[in-house]
Amino acid sequence: MAAKELSSRYRHAFITGASGGLGLAFAKMLLAEGIRVTGTARDVARLASLAKDTRFTPLALDLADAPGAERAFREAEVAAGEGGFDLVINNAGYGLFGAFTEVDFSVWQAQVDALLSATARLSHVGLRSMLPRKRGTLVNVSSLAVEFPLPFMSGYNMAKAALSALSESLIFETRGTGVTVIDLRPGDYRTAFNQAMQPTVHLSASDPRLASAWRELESHLATAPLAVAAARDLRRALMRGRSGTVRSGSFFQARIAPLFSRLAPARVRRAIIARYQGAS
Ligand SMILES: NC(=O)c1ccc[n+]([C@@H]2O[C@H](COP(=O)([O-])OP(=O)(O)OC[C@H]3O[C@@H](n4cnc5c(N)ncnc54)[C@H](OP(=O)(O)O)[C@@H]3O)[C@@H](O)[C@H]2O)c1
């Protein structure tokens, strides 16, 4: 019954980063709902398990090449036919761990280009095709790091904060158009996110807080909810049919901490977050 309802809202979804973690869970959830999915990875071989479903179309896309990503989207949308994509989920992303000054600026720059500029570009092309049809949803997967910045992940924090700011702008601009925008902010989820972190000057750096912050990050992810829980939250948000910010994660991270954060003075909030993250 409920499955029928989601497929009555959406026909064909486009998801970046569908080869693992949250994106894979989103793709499986949508396919189970009877929705067609075009999902991306840098290497389409990593989409082989999803491609066993005839309603899934694999697509190569690398956020490091923003014009190429836009081209891939456009071509896939033409190939999708029947009005293109009515659900665009910008999920792909990666972390980068290291002290700001100890990592080459070009490495931070590349991360911001991929996570922010390329994602904004896909938001742009996605909305441009949904708005004339007066229906569809754009989901930008940001992070609770927007509210609780992760220690030694300045590029990631910066890109996700700006991505949420973009989504907030688009929520405003799409009011009354029939198109909705969701700023999805996951907390910690047990995915390959930390394993995929770009190798950098991790733990050998001069600041001993790097090692403890890394340990804490790994321990939070190891005990975090599984990606299917994020897919359930996304499904609920899509069923609501409204634009907005959606926090997803453990009860503590997605409910208690944001509430506390609104009430506590900034100095106290920073001290508690630093301790929780092993960076005090
Ligand atoms: N897990 C968490 O705790 C958590 C918390 C908050 C937010 N998030 C966000 O959730 C999203 C998904 O993360 P995840 O936890 O599922 O991580 P994951 O398991 O590492 O999956 C990341 C996905 O993004 C793709 N990807 C990575 N770099 C890419 C690039 N340069 N171009 C194109 N695709 C790329 C990967 O595909 P290939 O490597 O196969 O190309 C993979 O499908 C990310 O935006 C992340 O920032 C995660």
Tab-separated table of C-alpha atoms and ligand atoms in Angstrom:
chain	number	residue	atom	x	y	z
A	1	MET	CA	0.000	0.000	0.000
A	2	ALA	CA	2.617	2.491	1.158
A	3	ALA	CA	5.049	1.206	-1.525
A	4	LYS	CA	2.468	2.120	-4.152
A	5	GLU	CA	2.282	5.658	-2.839
A	6	LEU	CA	5.985	6.461	-3.291
A	7	SER	CA	5.958	5.097	-6.823
A	8	SER	CA	2.904	7.217	-7.549
A	9	ARG	CA	5.013	10.298	-6.715
A	10	TYR	CA	8.213	9.299	-8.490
A	11	ARG	CA	8.927	7.406	-11.653
A	12	HIS	CA	12.682	7.638	-12.252
A	13	ALA	CA	15.375	8.623	-9.733
A	14	PHE	CA	18.952	9.720	-10.355
A	15	ILE	CA	21.395	8.967	-7.499
A	16	THR	CA	25.085	9.793	-7.367
A	17	GLY	CA	27.341	7.463	-5.390
A	18	ALA	CA	25.031	4.427	-5.590
A	19	SER	CA	27.876	1.895	-5.358
A	20	GLY	CA	28.007	1.748	-1.566
A	21	GLY	CA	26.867	3.092	1.781
A	22	LEU	CA	23.902	5.455	1.870
A	23	GLY	CA	23.542	5.740	-1.919
A	24	LEU	CA	23.299	1.963	-2.293
A	25	ALA	CA	20.651	1.824	0.461
A	26	PHE	CA	18.705	4.668	-1.206
A	27	ALA	CA	18.848	2.883	-4.581
A	28	LYS	CA	17.669	-0.429	-3.079
A	29	MET	CA	14.828	1.281	-1.232
A	30	LEU	CA	13.618	3.064	-4.388
A	31	LEU	CA	13.890	-0.075	-6.545
A	32	ALA	CA	11.902	-1.981	-3.918
A	33	GLU	CA	9.261	0.745	-4.196
A	34	GLY	CA	8.984	0.086	-7.922
A	35	ILE	CA	10.844	3.237	-8.982
A	36	ARG	CA	13.389	3.168	-11.797
A	37	VAL	CA	16.873	4.242	-10.733
A	38	THR	CA	19.875	5.560	-12.617
A	39	GLY	CA	22.795	5.298	-10.220
A	40	THR	CA	26.381	6.427	-10.540
A	41	ALA	CA	29.878	5.386	-9.500
A	42	ARG	CA	33.272	6.338	-10.845
A	43	ASP	CA	33.698	2.732	-11.947
A	44	VAL	CA	30.434	1.153	-13.125
A	45	ALA	CA	31.770	-2.313	-12.256
A	46	ARG	CA	30.949	-1.336	-8.653
A	47	LEU	CA	27.272	-1.137	-9.628
A	48	ALA	CA	27.114	-4.748	-10.845
A	49	SER	CA	24.873	-6.006	-8.024
A	50	LEU	CA	22.283	-3.246	-8.579
A	51	ALA	CA	22.456	-3.732	-12.350
A	52	LYS	CA	20.942	-7.205	-11.922
A	53	ASP	CA	17.639	-5.348	-11.519
A	54	THR	CA	16.351	-4.392	-14.966
A	55	ARG	CA	14.938	-1.126	-13.573
A	56	PHE	CA	18.466	0.004	-12.627
A	57	THR	CA	20.730	1.850	-15.081
A	58	PRO	CA	24.442	2.164	-14.174
A	59	LEU	CA	26.231	5.371	-15.080
A	60	ALA	CA	29.877	6.454	-14.780
A	61	LEU	CA	30.245	9.843	-13.101
A	62	ASP	CA	33.153	11.476	-11.296
A	63	LEU	CA	32.550	14.617	-9.238
A	64	ALA	CA	36.191	15.568	-9.883
A	65	ASP	CA	35.092	16.412	-13.432
A	66	ALA	CA	32.114	18.755	-12.964
A	67	PRO	CA	31.433	19.483	-16.671
A	68	GLY	CA	31.702	15.728	-17.369
A	69	ALA	CA	29.255	15.036	-14.508
A	70	GLU	CA	26.750	17.491	-15.974
A	71	ARG	CA	27.172	15.924	-19.426
A	72	ALA	CA	26.613	12.443	-17.968
A	73	PHE	CA	23.446	13.668	-16.237
A	74	ARG	CA	22.067	15.260	-19.425
A	75	GLU	CA	22.757	12.186	-21.535
A	76	ALA	CA	21.246	9.883	-18.924
A	77	GLU	CA	18.160	12.063	-18.706
A	78	VAL	CA	17.639	11.896	-22.473
A	79	ALA	CA	18.126	8.117	-22.323
A	80	ALA	CA	15.626	7.915	-19.423
A	81	GLY	CA	12.907	9.302	-21.739
A	82	GLU	CA	9.325	9.841	-20.545
A	83	GLY	CA	10.012	13.199	-18.914
A	84	GLY	CA	13.438	12.449	-17.457
A	85	PHE	CA	14.235	12.289	-13.730
A	86	ASP	CA	11.687	13.368	-11.153
A	87	LEU	CA	13.945	12.612	-8.166
A	88	VAL	CA	17.576	13.728	-8.105
A	89	ILE	CA	19.654	12.626	-5.101
A	90	ASN	CA	23.094	14.210	-4.860
A	91	ASN	CA	24.628	11.706	-2.469
A	92	ALA	CA	28.219	11.084	-3.646
A	93	GLY	CA	30.946	12.457	-1.439
A	94	TYR	CA	34.112	11.654	0.468
A	95	GLY	CA	35.926	12.723	3.599
A	96	LEU	CA	39.405	14.064	3.986
A	97	PHE	CA	41.103	14.028	7.378
A	98	GLY	CA	44.061	16.192	8.336
A	99	ALA	CA	45.121	19.482	9.892
A	100	PHE	CA	44.215	22.372	7.579
A	101	THR	CA	47.751	23.728	7.189
A	102	GLU	CA	49.433	20.332	6.899
A	103	VAL	CA	47.494	19.263	3.828
A	104	ASP	CA	48.257	20.925	0.483
A	105	PHE	CA	45.667	23.534	-0.330
A	106	SER	CA	45.105	21.932	-3.732
A	107	VAL	CA	43.792	18.818	-1.956
A	108	TRP	CA	41.219	20.842	0.025
A	109	GLN	CA	40.375	22.747	-3.142
A	110	ALA	CA	39.696	19.514	-5.037
A	111	GLN	CA	37.390	18.337	-2.263
A	112	VAL	CA	35.382	21.555	-2.251
A	113	ASP	CA	35.218	21.485	-6.056
A	114	ALA	CA	33.817	17.942	-5.977
A	115	LEU	CA	31.520	18.059	-2.951
A	116	LEU	CA	30.253	21.591	-3.479
A	117	SER	CA	30.770	22.935	-7.015
A	118	ALA	CA	30.061	19.705	-8.904
A	119	THR	CA	27.085	18.941	-6.637
A	120	ALA	CA	25.731	22.479	-7.115
A	121	ARG	CA	26.099	22.006	-10.851
A	122	LEU	CA	24.048	18.799	-10.726
A	123	SER	CA	21.458	20.629	-8.592
A	124	HIS	CA	21.340	23.329	-11.274
A	125	VAL	CA	20.849	20.969	-14.211
A	126	GLY	CA	18.434	18.779	-12.233
A	127	LEU	CA	16.202	21.673	-11.186
A	128	ARG	CA	16.279	23.202	-14.655
A	129	SER	CA	14.637	20.128	-16.038
A	130	MET	CA	12.180	19.587	-13.140
A	131	LEU	CA	10.879	23.170	-12.857
A	132	PRO	CA	9.168	23.372	-16.273
A	133	ARG	CA	7.409	20.095	-15.440
A	134	LYS	CA	6.261	21.620	-12.115
A	135	ARG	CA	7.089	18.448	-10.222
A	136	GLY	CA	10.019	16.542	-8.788
A	137	THR	CA	12.369	16.553	-5.797
A	138	LEU	CA	16.019	17.443	-5.364
A	139	VAL	CA	17.770	15.852	-2.368
A	140	ASN	CA	21.204	17.136	-1.448
A	141	VAL	CA	22.961	14.874	1.023
A	142	SER	CA	24.768	17.193	3.395
A	143	SER	CA	25.776	16.203	6.935
A	144	LEU	CA	25.160	16.931	10.600
A	145	ALA	CA	28.760	18.198	10.364
A	146	VAL	CA	27.064	21.438	9.285
A	147	GLU	CA	25.891	21.808	12.881
A	148	PHE	CA	28.708	19.871	14.568
A	149	PRO	CA	31.839	20.346	12.453
A	150	LEU	CA	34.130	17.299	12.478
A	151	PRO	CA	37.643	17.931	13.840
A	152	PHE	CA	40.398	18.026	11.203
A	153	MET	CA	37.909	17.826	8.352
A	154	SER	CA	37.790	21.508	7.451
A	155	GLY	CA	37.271	20.999	3.700
A	156	TYR	CA	34.392	18.602	4.327
A	157	ASN	CA	32.795	20.889	6.949
A	158	MET	CA	33.124	23.867	4.595
A	159	ALA	CA	31.672	22.050	1.562
A	160	LYS	CA	28.734	20.553	3.471
A	161	ALA	CA	27.876	23.869	5.203
A	162	ALA	CA	27.831	25.602	1.822
A	163	LEU	CA	25.810	22.770	0.288
A	164	SER	CA	23.196	23.149	3.029
A	165	ALA	CA	23.186	26.904	2.389
A	166	LEU	CA	22.550	26.172	-1.295
A	167	SER	CA	19.689	23.817	-0.420
A	168	GLU	CA	18.177	26.439	1.887
A	169	SER	CA	18.335	28.997	-0.963
A	170	LEU	CA	16.675	26.515	-3.300
A	171	ILE	CA	13.964	25.664	-0.758
A	172	PHE	CA	13.111	29.360	-0.821
A	173	GLU	CA	13.310	29.727	-4.610
A	174	THR	CA	11.190	26.665	-5.391
A	175	ARG	CA	8.287	27.630	-3.124
A	176	GLY	CA	5.006	27.296	-5.013
A	177	THR	CA	6.627	25.674	-8.069
A	178	GLY	CA	5.543	22.071	-7.424
A	179	VAL	CA	9.225	21.108	-7.034
A	180	THR	CA	10.588	20.319	-3.562
A	181	VAL	CA	14.121	20.425	-2.141
A	182	ILE	CA	15.422	18.380	0.804
A	183	ASP	CA	18.569	19.207	2.734
A	184	LEU	CA	19.344	15.737	4.127
A	185	ARG	CA	21.782	15.833	7.046
A	186	PRO	CA	22.919	12.371	8.137
A	187	GLY	CA	24.750	11.829	11.396
A	188	ASP	CA	27.187	8.928	11.688
A	189	TYR	CA	26.286	5.864	9.616
A	190	ARG	CA	28.206	2.593	9.397
A	191	THR	CA	29.418	2.799	5.796
A	192	ALA	CA	32.815	2.709	4.082
A	193	PHE	CA	33.035	6.493	4.539
A	194	ASN	CA	36.090	6.405	6.834
A	195	GLN	CA	37.821	3.640	4.856
A	196	ALA	CA	37.448	5.725	1.702
A	197	MET	CA	39.045	8.827	3.266
A	198	GLN	CA	41.759	10.169	1.070
A	199	PRO	CA	45.196	9.250	2.380
A	200	THR	CA	46.766	12.292	3.929
A	201	VAL	CA	48.962	13.297	6.834
A	202	HIS	CA	46.561	11.651	9.236
A	203	LEU	CA	48.134	10.639	12.441
A	204	SER	CA	51.796	11.475	12.249
A	205	ALA	CA	51.213	15.208	12.458
A	206	SER	CA	52.405	17.331	15.344
A	207	ASP	CA	49.011	17.793	17.011
A	208	PRO	CA	48.231	14.739	19.234
A	209	ARG	CA	44.530	15.521	18.956
A	210	LEU	CA	44.591	14.152	15.396
A	211	ALA	CA	45.120	10.602	16.610
A	212	SER	CA	42.421	10.760	19.275
A	213	ALA	CA	39.934	12.485	16.941
A	214	TRP	CA	40.567	9.792	14.298
A	215	ARG	CA	40.077	7.012	16.869
A	216	GLU	CA	36.824	8.597	18.029
A	217	LEU	CA	35.585	9.031	14.449
A	218	GLU	CA	36.257	5.353	13.735
A	219	SER	CA	34.589	4.253	16.954
A	220	HIS	CA	31.482	6.400	16.285
A	221	LEU	CA	31.143	4.977	12.772
A	222	ALA	CA	31.699	1.392	13.978
A	223	THR	CA	28.726	1.628	16.343
A	224	ALA	CA	26.543	3.860	14.162
A	225	PRO	CA	23.221	2.827	12.599
A	226	LEU	CA	23.224	0.960	9.286
A	227	ALA	CA	22.510	2.748	6.003
A	228	VAL	CA	19.037	1.185	5.688
A	229	ALA	CA	17.927	3.452	8.550
A	230	ALA	CA	18.885	6.512	6.486
A	231	ALA	CA	16.913	5.083	3.550
A	232	ARG	CA	13.866	4.764	5.833
A	233	ASP	CA	14.251	8.408	6.901
A	234	LEU	CA	14.610	9.504	3.284
A	235	ARG	CA	11.510	7.527	2.324
A	236	ARG	CA	9.513	9.190	5.125
A	237	ALA	CA	10.702	12.627	3.989
A	238	LEU	CA	9.756	11.884	0.366
A	239	MET	CA	6.333	10.670	1.468
A	240	ARG	CA	5.744	13.967	3.309
A	241	GLY	CA	6.113	15.688	-0.051
A	242	ARG	CA	7.526	18.891	1.456
A	243	SER	CA	10.755	20.826	1.187
A	244	GLY	CA	12.872	21.065	4.324
A	245	THR	CA	15.843	20.012	6.418
A	246	VAL	CA	15.869	16.338	7.414
A	247	ARG	CA	18.220	15.156	10.163
A	248	SER	CA	18.865	11.429	10.092
A	249	GLY	CA	20.845	9.259	12.482
A	250	SER	CA	20.912	7.968	16.039
A	251	PHE	CA	18.395	9.517	18.440
A	252	PHE	CA	21.243	11.280	20.249
A	253	GLN	CA	22.902	12.766	17.154
A	254	ALA	CA	19.821	13.639	15.123
A	255	ARG	CA	17.447	14.708	17.906
A	256	ILE	CA	19.066	15.477	21.277
A	257	ALA	CA	22.295	17.123	20.080
A	258	PRO	CA	20.637	19.631	17.664
A	259	LEU	CA	18.182	20.626	20.409
A	260	PHE	CA	20.962	21.044	22.954
A	261	SER	CA	23.004	22.964	20.421
A	262	ARG	CA	20.235	25.532	19.950
A	263	LEU	CA	19.967	26.118	23.714
A	264	ALA	CA	23.608	26.014	24.901
A	265	PRO	CA	25.994	28.988	24.752
A	266	ALA	CA	28.500	28.634	21.890
A	267	ARG	CA	31.510	28.256	24.217
A	268	VAL	CA	29.908	25.407	26.177
A	269	ARG	CA	28.660	23.786	22.972
A	270	ARG	CA	32.168	23.833	21.444
A	271	ALA	CA	33.767	22.326	24.540
A	272	ILE	CA	31.239	19.486	24.719
A	273	ILE	CA	31.453	18.730	21.003
A	274	ALA	CA	35.267	18.679	21.131
A	275	ARG	CA	35.156	16.200	24.003
A	276	TYR	CA	32.584	13.992	22.242
A	277	GLN	CA	34.758	14.000	19.136
A	278	GLY	CA	37.982	13.188	20.992
A	279	ALA	CA	39.510	16.551	20.093
A	280	SER	CA	39.531	18.457	23.406
B	1	LIG	N1	28.522	7.705	6.645
B	1	LIG	C1	28.363	8.776	7.359
B	1	LIG	O1	28.545	8.713	8.592
B	1	LIG	C2	27.917	10.076	6.748
B	1	LIG	C3	27.517	11.088	7.633
B	1	LIG	C4	27.089	12.295	7.081
B	1	LIG	C5	27.060	12.483	5.717
B	1	LIG	N2	27.467	11.489	4.886
B	1	LIG	C6	27.415	11.755	3.451
B	1	LIG	O2	26.677	10.740	2.817
B	1	LIG	C7	27.141	10.579	1.481
B	1	LIG	C8	27.421	9.109	1.238
B	1	LIG	O3	28.478	8.707	2.086
B	1	LIG	P1	28.665	7.188	2.581
B	1	LIG	O4	28.778	7.219	4.045
B	1	LIG	O5	27.672	6.332	1.942
B	1	LIG	O6	30.130	6.916	2.006
B	1	LIG	P2	30.699	5.708	1.105
B	1	LIG	O7	30.209	4.411	1.615
B	1	LIG	O8	32.163	5.961	1.047
B	1	LIG	O9	30.047	5.964	-0.333
B	1	LIG	C9	30.391	7.114	-1.055
B	1	LIG	C10	29.790	7.048	-2.438
B	1	LIG	O10	30.177	8.246	-3.138
B	1	LIG	C11	30.865	7.889	-4.327
B	1	LIG	N3	31.974	8.824	-4.557
B	1	LIG	C12	33.005	9.107	-3.739
B	1	LIG	N4	33.814	10.025	-4.306
B	1	LIG	C13	33.288	10.313	-5.507
B	1	LIG	C14	33.655	11.171	-6.581
B	1	LIG	N5	34.765	11.928	-6.542
B	1	LIG	N6	32.871	11.223	-7.687
B	1	LIG	C15	31.763	10.457	-7.770
B	1	LIG	N7	31.356	9.620	-6.807
B	1	LIG	C16	32.116	9.544	-5.690
B	1	LIG	C17	31.383	6.468	-4.121
B	1	LIG	O11	31.413	5.823	-5.388
B	1	LIG	P3	32.731	5.157	-6.064
B	1	LIG	O12	33.825	5.209	-5.034
B	1	LIG	O13	32.289	3.761	-6.375
B	1	LIG	O14	32.971	6.004	-7.260
B	1	LIG	C18	30.296	5.876	-3.233
B	1	LIG	O15	29.236	5.369	-4.008
B	1	LIG	C19	28.367	11.469	1.334
B	1	LIG	O16	28.010	12.675	0.714
B	1	LIG	C20	28.769	11.718	2.774
B	1	LIG	O17	29.458	12.932	2.920
B	1	LIG	C21	27.897	10.278	5.373
